[in-house]
PDB file of C-alpha atoms in Angstrom:
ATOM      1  CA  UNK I 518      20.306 -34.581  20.220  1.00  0.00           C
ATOM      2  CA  UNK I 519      21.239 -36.369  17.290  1.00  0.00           C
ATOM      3  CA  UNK I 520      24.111 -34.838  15.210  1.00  0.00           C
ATOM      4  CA  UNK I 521      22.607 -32.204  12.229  1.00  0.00           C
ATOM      5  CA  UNK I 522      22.365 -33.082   8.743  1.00  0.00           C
ATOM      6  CA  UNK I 523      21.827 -31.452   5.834  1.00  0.00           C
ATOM      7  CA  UNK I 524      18.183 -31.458   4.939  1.00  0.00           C
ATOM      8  CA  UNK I 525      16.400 -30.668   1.853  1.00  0.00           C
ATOM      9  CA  UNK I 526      12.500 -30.469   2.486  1.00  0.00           C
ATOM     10  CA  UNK I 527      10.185 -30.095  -0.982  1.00  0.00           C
ATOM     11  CA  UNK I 528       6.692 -28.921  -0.642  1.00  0.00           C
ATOM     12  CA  UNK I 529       4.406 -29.863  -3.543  1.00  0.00           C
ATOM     13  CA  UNK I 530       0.585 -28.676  -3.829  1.00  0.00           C
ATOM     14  CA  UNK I 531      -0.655 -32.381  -3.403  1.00  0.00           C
ATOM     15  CA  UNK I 532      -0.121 -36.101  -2.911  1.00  0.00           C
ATOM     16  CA  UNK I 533      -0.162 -36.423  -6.804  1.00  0.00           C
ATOM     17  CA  UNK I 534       2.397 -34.059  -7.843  1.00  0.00           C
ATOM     18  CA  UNK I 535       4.589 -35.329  -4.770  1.00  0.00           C
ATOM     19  CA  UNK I 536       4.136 -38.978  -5.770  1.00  0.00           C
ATOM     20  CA  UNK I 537       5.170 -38.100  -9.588  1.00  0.00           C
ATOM     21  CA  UNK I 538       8.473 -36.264  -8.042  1.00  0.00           C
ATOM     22  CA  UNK I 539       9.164 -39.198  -5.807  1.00  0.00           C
ATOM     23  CA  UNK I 540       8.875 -41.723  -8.613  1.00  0.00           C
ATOM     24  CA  UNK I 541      11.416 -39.725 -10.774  1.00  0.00           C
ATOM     25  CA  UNK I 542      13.921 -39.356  -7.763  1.00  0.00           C
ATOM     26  CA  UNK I 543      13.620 -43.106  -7.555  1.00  0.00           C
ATOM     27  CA  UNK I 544      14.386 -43.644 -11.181  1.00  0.00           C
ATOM     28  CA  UNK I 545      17.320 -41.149 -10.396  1.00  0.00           C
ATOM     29  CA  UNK I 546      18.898 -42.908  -7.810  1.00  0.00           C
ATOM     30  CA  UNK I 547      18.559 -46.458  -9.405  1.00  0.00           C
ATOM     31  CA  UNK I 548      20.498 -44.742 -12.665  1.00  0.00           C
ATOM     32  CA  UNK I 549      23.113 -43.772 -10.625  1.00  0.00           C
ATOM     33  CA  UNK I 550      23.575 -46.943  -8.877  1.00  0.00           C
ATOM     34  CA  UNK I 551      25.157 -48.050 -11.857  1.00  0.00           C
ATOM     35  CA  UNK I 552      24.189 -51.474 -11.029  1.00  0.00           C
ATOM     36  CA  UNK I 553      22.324 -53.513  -8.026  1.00  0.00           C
ATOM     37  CA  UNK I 554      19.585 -50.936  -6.787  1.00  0.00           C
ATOM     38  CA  UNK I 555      18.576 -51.294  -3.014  1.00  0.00           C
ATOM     39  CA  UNK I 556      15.240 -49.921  -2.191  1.00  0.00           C
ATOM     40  CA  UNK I 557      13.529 -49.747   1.097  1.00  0.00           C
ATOM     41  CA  UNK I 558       9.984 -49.003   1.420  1.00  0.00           C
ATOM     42  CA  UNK I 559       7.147 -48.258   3.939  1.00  0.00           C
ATOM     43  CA  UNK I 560       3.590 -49.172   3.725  1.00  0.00           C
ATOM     44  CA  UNK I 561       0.646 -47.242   5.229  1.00  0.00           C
ATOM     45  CA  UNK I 562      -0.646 -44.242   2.912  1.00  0.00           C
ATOM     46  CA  UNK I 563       2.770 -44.691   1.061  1.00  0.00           C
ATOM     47  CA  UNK I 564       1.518 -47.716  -0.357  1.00  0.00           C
ATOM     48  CA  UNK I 565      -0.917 -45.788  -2.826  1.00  0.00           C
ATOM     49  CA  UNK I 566       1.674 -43.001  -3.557  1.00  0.00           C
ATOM     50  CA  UNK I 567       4.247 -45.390  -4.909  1.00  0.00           C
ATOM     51  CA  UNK I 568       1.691 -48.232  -6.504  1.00  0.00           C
ATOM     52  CA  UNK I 569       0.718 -45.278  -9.029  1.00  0.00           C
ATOM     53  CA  UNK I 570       3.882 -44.058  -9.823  1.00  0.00           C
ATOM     54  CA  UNK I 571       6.827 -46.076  -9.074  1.00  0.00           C
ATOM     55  CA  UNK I 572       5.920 -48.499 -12.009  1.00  0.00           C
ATOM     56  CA  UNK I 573       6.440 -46.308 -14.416  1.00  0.00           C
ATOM     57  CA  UNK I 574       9.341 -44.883 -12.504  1.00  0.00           C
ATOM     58  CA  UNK I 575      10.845 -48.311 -13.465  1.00  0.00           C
ATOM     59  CA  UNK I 576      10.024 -48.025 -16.724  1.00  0.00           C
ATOM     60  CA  UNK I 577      12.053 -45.613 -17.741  1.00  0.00           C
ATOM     61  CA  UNK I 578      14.728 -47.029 -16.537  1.00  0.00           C
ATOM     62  CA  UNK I 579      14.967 -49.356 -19.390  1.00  0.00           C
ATOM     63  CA  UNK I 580      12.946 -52.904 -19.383  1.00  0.00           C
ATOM     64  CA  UNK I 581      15.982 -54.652 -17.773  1.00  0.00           C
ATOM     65  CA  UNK I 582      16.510 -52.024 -15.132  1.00  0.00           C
ATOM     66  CA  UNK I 583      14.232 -52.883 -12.411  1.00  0.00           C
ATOM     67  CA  UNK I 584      15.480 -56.888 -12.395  1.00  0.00           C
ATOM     68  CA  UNK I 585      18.352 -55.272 -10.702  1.00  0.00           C
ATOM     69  CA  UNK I 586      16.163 -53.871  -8.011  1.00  0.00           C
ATOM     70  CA  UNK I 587      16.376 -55.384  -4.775  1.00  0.00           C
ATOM     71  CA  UNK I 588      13.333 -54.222  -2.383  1.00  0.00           C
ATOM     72  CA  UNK I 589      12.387 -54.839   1.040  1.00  0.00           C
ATOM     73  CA  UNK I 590      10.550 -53.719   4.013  1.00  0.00           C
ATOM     74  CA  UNK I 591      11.259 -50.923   6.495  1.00  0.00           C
ATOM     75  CA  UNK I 592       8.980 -52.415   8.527  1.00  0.00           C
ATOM     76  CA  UNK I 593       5.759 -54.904   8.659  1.00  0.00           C
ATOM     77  CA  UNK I 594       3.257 -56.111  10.792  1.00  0.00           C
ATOM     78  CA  UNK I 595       3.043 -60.272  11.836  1.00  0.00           C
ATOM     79  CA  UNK I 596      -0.403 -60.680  10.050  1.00  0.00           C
ATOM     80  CA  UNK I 597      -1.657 -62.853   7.451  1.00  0.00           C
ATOM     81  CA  UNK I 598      -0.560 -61.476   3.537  1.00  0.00           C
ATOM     82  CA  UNK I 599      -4.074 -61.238   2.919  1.00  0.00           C
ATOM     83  CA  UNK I 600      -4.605 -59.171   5.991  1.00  0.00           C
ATOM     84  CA  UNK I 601      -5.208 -55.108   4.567  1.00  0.00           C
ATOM     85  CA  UNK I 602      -2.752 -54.219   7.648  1.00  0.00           C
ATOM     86  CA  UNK I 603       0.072 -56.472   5.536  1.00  0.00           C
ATOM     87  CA  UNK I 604       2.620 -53.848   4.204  1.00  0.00           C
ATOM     88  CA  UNK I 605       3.978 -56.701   1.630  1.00  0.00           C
ATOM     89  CA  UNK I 606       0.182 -57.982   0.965  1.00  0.00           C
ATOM     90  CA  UNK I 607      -0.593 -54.261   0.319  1.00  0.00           C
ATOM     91  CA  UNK I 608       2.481 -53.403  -2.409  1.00  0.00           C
ATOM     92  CA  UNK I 609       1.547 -57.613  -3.424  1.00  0.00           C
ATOM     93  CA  UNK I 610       4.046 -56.908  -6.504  1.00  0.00           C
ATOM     94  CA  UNK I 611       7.034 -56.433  -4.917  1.00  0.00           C
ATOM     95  CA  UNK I 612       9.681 -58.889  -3.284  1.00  0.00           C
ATOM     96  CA  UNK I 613      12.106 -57.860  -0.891  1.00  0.00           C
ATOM     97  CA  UNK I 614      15.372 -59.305   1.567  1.00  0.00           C
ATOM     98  CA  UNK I 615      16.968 -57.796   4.039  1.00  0.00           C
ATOM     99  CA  UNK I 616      19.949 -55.810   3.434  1.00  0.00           C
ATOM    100  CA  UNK I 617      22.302 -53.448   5.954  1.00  0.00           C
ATOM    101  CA  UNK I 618      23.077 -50.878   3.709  1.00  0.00           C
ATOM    102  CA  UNK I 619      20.414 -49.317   1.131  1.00  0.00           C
ATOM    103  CA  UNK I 620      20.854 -46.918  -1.569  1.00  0.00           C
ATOM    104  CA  UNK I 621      17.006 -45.340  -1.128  1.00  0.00           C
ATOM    105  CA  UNK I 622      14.785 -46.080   1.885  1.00  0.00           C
ATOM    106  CA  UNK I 623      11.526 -43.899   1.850  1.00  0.00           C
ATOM    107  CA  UNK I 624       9.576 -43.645   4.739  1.00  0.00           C
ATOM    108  CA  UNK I 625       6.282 -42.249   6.039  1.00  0.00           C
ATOM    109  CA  UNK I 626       5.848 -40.918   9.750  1.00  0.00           C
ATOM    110  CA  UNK I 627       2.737 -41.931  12.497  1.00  0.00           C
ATOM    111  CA  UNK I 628       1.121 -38.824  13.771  1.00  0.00           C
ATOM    112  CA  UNK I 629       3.327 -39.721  16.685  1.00  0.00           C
ATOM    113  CA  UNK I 630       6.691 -39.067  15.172  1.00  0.00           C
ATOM    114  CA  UNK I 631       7.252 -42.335  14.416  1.00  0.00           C
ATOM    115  CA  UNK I 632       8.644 -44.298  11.415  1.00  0.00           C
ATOM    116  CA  UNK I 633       9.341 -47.648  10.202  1.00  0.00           C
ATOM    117  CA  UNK I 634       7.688 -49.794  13.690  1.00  0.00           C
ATOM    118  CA  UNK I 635      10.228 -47.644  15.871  1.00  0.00           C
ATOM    119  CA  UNK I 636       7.512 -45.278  18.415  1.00  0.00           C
ATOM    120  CA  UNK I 637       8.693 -42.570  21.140  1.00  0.00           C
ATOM    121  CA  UNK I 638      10.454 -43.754  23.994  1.00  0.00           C
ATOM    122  CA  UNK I 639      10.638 -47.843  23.029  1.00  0.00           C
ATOM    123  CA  UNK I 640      13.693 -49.951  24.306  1.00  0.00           C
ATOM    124  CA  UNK I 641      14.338 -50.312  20.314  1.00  0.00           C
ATOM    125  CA  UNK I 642      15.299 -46.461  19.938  1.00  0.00           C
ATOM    126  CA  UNK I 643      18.263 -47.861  21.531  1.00  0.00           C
ATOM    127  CA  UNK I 644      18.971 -50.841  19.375  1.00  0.00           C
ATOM    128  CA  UNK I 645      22.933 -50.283  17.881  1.00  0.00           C
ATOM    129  CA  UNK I 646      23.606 -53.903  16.879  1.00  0.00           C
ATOM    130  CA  UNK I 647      20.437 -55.834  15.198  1.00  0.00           C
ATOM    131  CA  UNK I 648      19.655 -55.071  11.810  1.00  0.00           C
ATOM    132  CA  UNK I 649      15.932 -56.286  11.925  1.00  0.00           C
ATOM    133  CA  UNK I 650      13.942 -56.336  15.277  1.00  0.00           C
ATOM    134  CA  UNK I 651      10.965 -57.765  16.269  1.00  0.00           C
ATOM    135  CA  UNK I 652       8.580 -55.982  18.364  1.00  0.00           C
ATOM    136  CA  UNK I 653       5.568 -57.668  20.710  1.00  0.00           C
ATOM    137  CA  UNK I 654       4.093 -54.248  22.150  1.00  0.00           C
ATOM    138  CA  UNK I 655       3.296 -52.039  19.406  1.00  0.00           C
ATOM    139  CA  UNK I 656       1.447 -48.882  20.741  1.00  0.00           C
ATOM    140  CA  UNK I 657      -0.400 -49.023  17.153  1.00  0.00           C
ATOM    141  CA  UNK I 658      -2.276 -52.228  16.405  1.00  0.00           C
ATOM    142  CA  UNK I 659      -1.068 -54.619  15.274  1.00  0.00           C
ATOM    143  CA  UNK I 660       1.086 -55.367  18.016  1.00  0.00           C
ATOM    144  CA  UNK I 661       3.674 -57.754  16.830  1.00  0.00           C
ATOM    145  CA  UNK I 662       5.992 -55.956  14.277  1.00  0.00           C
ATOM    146  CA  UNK I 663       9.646 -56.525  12.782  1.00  0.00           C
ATOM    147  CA  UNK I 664      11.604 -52.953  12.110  1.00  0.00           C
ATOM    148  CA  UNK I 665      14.787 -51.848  10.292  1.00  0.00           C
ATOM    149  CA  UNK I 666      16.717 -50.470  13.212  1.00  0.00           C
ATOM    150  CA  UNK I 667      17.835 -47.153  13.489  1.00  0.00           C
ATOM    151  CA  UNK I 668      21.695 -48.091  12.439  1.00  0.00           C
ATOM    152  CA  UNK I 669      20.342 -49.563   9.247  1.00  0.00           C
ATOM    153  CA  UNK I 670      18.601 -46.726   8.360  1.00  0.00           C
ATOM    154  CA  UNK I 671      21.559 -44.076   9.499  1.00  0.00           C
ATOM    155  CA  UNK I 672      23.544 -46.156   7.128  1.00  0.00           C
ATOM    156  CA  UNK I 673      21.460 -45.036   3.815  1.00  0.00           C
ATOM    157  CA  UNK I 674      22.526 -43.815   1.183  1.00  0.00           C
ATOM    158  CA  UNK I 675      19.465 -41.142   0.711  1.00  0.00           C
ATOM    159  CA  UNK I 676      16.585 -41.292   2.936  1.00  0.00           C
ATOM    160  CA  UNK I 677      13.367 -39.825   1.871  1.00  0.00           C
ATOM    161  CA  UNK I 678      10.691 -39.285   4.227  1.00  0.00           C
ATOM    162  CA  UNK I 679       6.848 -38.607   2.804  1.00  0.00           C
ATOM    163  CA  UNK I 680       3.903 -36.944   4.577  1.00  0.00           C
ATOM    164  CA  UNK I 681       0.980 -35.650   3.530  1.00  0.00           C
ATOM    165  CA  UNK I 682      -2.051 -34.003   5.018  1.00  0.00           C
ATOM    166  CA  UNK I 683      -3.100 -31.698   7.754  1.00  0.00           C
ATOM    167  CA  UNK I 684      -3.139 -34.401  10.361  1.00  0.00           C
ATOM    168  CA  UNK I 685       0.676 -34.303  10.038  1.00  0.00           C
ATOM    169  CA  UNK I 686       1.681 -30.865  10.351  1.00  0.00           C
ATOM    170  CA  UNK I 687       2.057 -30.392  14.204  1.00  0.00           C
ATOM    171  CA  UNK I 688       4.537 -33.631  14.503  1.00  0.00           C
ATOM    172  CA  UNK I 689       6.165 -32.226  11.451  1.00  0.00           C
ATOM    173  CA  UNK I 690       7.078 -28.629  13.426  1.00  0.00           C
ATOM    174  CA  UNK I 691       8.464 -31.064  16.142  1.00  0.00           C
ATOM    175  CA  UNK I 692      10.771 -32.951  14.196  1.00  0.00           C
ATOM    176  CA  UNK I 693      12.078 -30.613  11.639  1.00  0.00           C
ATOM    177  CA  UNK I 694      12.202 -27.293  13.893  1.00  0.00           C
ATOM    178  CA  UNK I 695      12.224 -28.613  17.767  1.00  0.00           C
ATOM    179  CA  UNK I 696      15.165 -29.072  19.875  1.00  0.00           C
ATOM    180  CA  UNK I 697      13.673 -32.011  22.133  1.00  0.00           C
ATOM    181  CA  UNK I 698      15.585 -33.609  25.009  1.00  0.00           C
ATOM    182  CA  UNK I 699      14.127 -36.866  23.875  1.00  0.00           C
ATOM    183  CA  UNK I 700      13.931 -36.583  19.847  1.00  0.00           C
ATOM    184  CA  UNK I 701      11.160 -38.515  17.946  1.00  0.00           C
ATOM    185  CA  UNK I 702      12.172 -41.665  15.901  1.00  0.00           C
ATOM    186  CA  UNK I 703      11.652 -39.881  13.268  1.00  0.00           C
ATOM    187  CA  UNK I 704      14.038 -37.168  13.971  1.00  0.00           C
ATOM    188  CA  UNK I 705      16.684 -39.419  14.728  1.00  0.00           C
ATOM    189  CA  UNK I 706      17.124 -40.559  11.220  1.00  0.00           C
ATOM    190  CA  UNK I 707      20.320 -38.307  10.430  1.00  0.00           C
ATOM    191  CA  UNK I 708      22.461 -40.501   7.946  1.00  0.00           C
ATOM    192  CA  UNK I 709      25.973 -40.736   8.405  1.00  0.00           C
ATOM    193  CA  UNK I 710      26.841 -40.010   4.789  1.00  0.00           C
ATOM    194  CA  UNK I 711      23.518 -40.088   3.384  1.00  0.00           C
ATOM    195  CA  UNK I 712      21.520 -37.830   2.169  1.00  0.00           C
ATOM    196  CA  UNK I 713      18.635 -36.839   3.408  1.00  0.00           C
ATOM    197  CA  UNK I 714      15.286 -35.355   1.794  1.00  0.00           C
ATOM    198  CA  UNK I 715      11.219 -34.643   2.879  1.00  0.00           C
ATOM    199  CA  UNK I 716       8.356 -34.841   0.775  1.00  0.00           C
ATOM    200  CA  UNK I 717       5.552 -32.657   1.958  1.00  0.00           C
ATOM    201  CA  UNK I 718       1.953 -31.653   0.287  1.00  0.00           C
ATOM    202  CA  UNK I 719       0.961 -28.126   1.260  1.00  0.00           C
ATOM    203  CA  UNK I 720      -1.246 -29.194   4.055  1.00  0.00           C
ATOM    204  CA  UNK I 721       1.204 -31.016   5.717  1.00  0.00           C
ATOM    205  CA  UNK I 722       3.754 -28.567   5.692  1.00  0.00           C
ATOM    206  CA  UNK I 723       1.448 -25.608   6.810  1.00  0.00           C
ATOM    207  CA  UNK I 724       3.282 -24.915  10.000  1.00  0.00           C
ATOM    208  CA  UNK I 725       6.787 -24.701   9.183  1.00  0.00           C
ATOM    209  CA  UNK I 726       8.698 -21.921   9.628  1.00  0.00           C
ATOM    210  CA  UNK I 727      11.945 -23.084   8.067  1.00  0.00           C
ATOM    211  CA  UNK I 728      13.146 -22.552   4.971  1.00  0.00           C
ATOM    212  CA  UNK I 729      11.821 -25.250   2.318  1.00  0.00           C
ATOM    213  CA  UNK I 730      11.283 -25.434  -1.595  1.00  0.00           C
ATOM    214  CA  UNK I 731       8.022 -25.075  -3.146  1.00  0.00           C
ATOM    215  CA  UNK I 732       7.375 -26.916  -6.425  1.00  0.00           C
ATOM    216  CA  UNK I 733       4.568 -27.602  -8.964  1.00  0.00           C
ATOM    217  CA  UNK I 734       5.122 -29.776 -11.887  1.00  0.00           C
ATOM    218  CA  UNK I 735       1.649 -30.743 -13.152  1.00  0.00           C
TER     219      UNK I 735
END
């Protein structure tokens, strides 16, 4: 098992009053950052989430602010731009580059634990040196991915992982209460000196027995 760290999970009533939380946490960080602001993001459902809040996020940040932002890709699948599984084609504002450290990385997780293109049991779990990876055998379609690696996200500043829905629930009772021999990717995120946060609606976070916040701000 992974070393523990400090976790702070935040349960909101629905996708829109977690997305309007996430989008000010964003504008947080990138105000403290003083400067350069590193941002990591996932696609999937997280794509709608942030494309209705993040922009104004940046707003407030002052019109100059977000021409500091640097953004790339936790992870996207080798497809055409114009392809609807394109993470980048999907967010279509935002430019990225790779970067080893980030300030804010927010992920989503696969109803099979996993995050970023990193799935249970794959040789890439084990990856300690490469800071992107390709991947040919995706056990979600499409098959041919590149991935932040797991050191690249351990090395965050503040990770911030969003799930919403029923669907996720049951994987969310294995990775935030189960003591697996073999831990989900998802799990495995533990930054070093990072901190580390979770973003659930209601429905998603129906079967936790942990201790967790409960918020409303609409």
């Amino acid at each position: 098992m992974p070393g523990f760290v400090p976790r702070h999970i935040s349960v909101f009533p629905s996708p829109q009053e977690l997305g309007s939380s996430l989008a000010q946490l964003v504008a947080q960080r990138a105000a403290e950052s003083g400067g350069r602001f590193s941002l990591g993001l996932s696609g999937g459902s997280l794509v709608r989430i942030l494309s209705q809040e993040l922009p104004a996020a940046a707003a407030l940040s002052g019109p100059a602010a977000p021409a500091r932002w640097v953004l790339a890709f936790c992870d996207e699948r080798l497809v055409p731009v114009e392809d609807p599984e394109s993470t980048y084609g999907a967010y279509k504002a935002f430019q990225g580059e790779n970067m080893p450290v980030f300030d804010l990385l927010i992920l989503g997780i696969g109803p099979d634990g996993h995050t970023c293109s990193l799935f249970p049991d794959h040789p890439l779990l084990q990856e300690k040196e490469k800071i992107v990876a390709s991947i040919s055998d995706s056990p979600k379609p499409p098959p041919e991915r590149i991935t932040l690696t797991l050191p690249v996200l351990n090395a965050a500043r503040t990770v911030v992982f969003v799930a919403t829905g029923e669907s996720k629930a049951a994987i969310l009772k294995r990775i935030l209460e189960g003591d697996e021999e073999n831990p989900l990717p998802a799990a495995l995120v533990q930054p070093h000196t990072g901190k580390l946060h979770w973003f659930l609606d209601e429905s998603a976070a129906k079967e936790l027995t942990v201790p967790f916040e409960k918020h409303s701000i609409l």
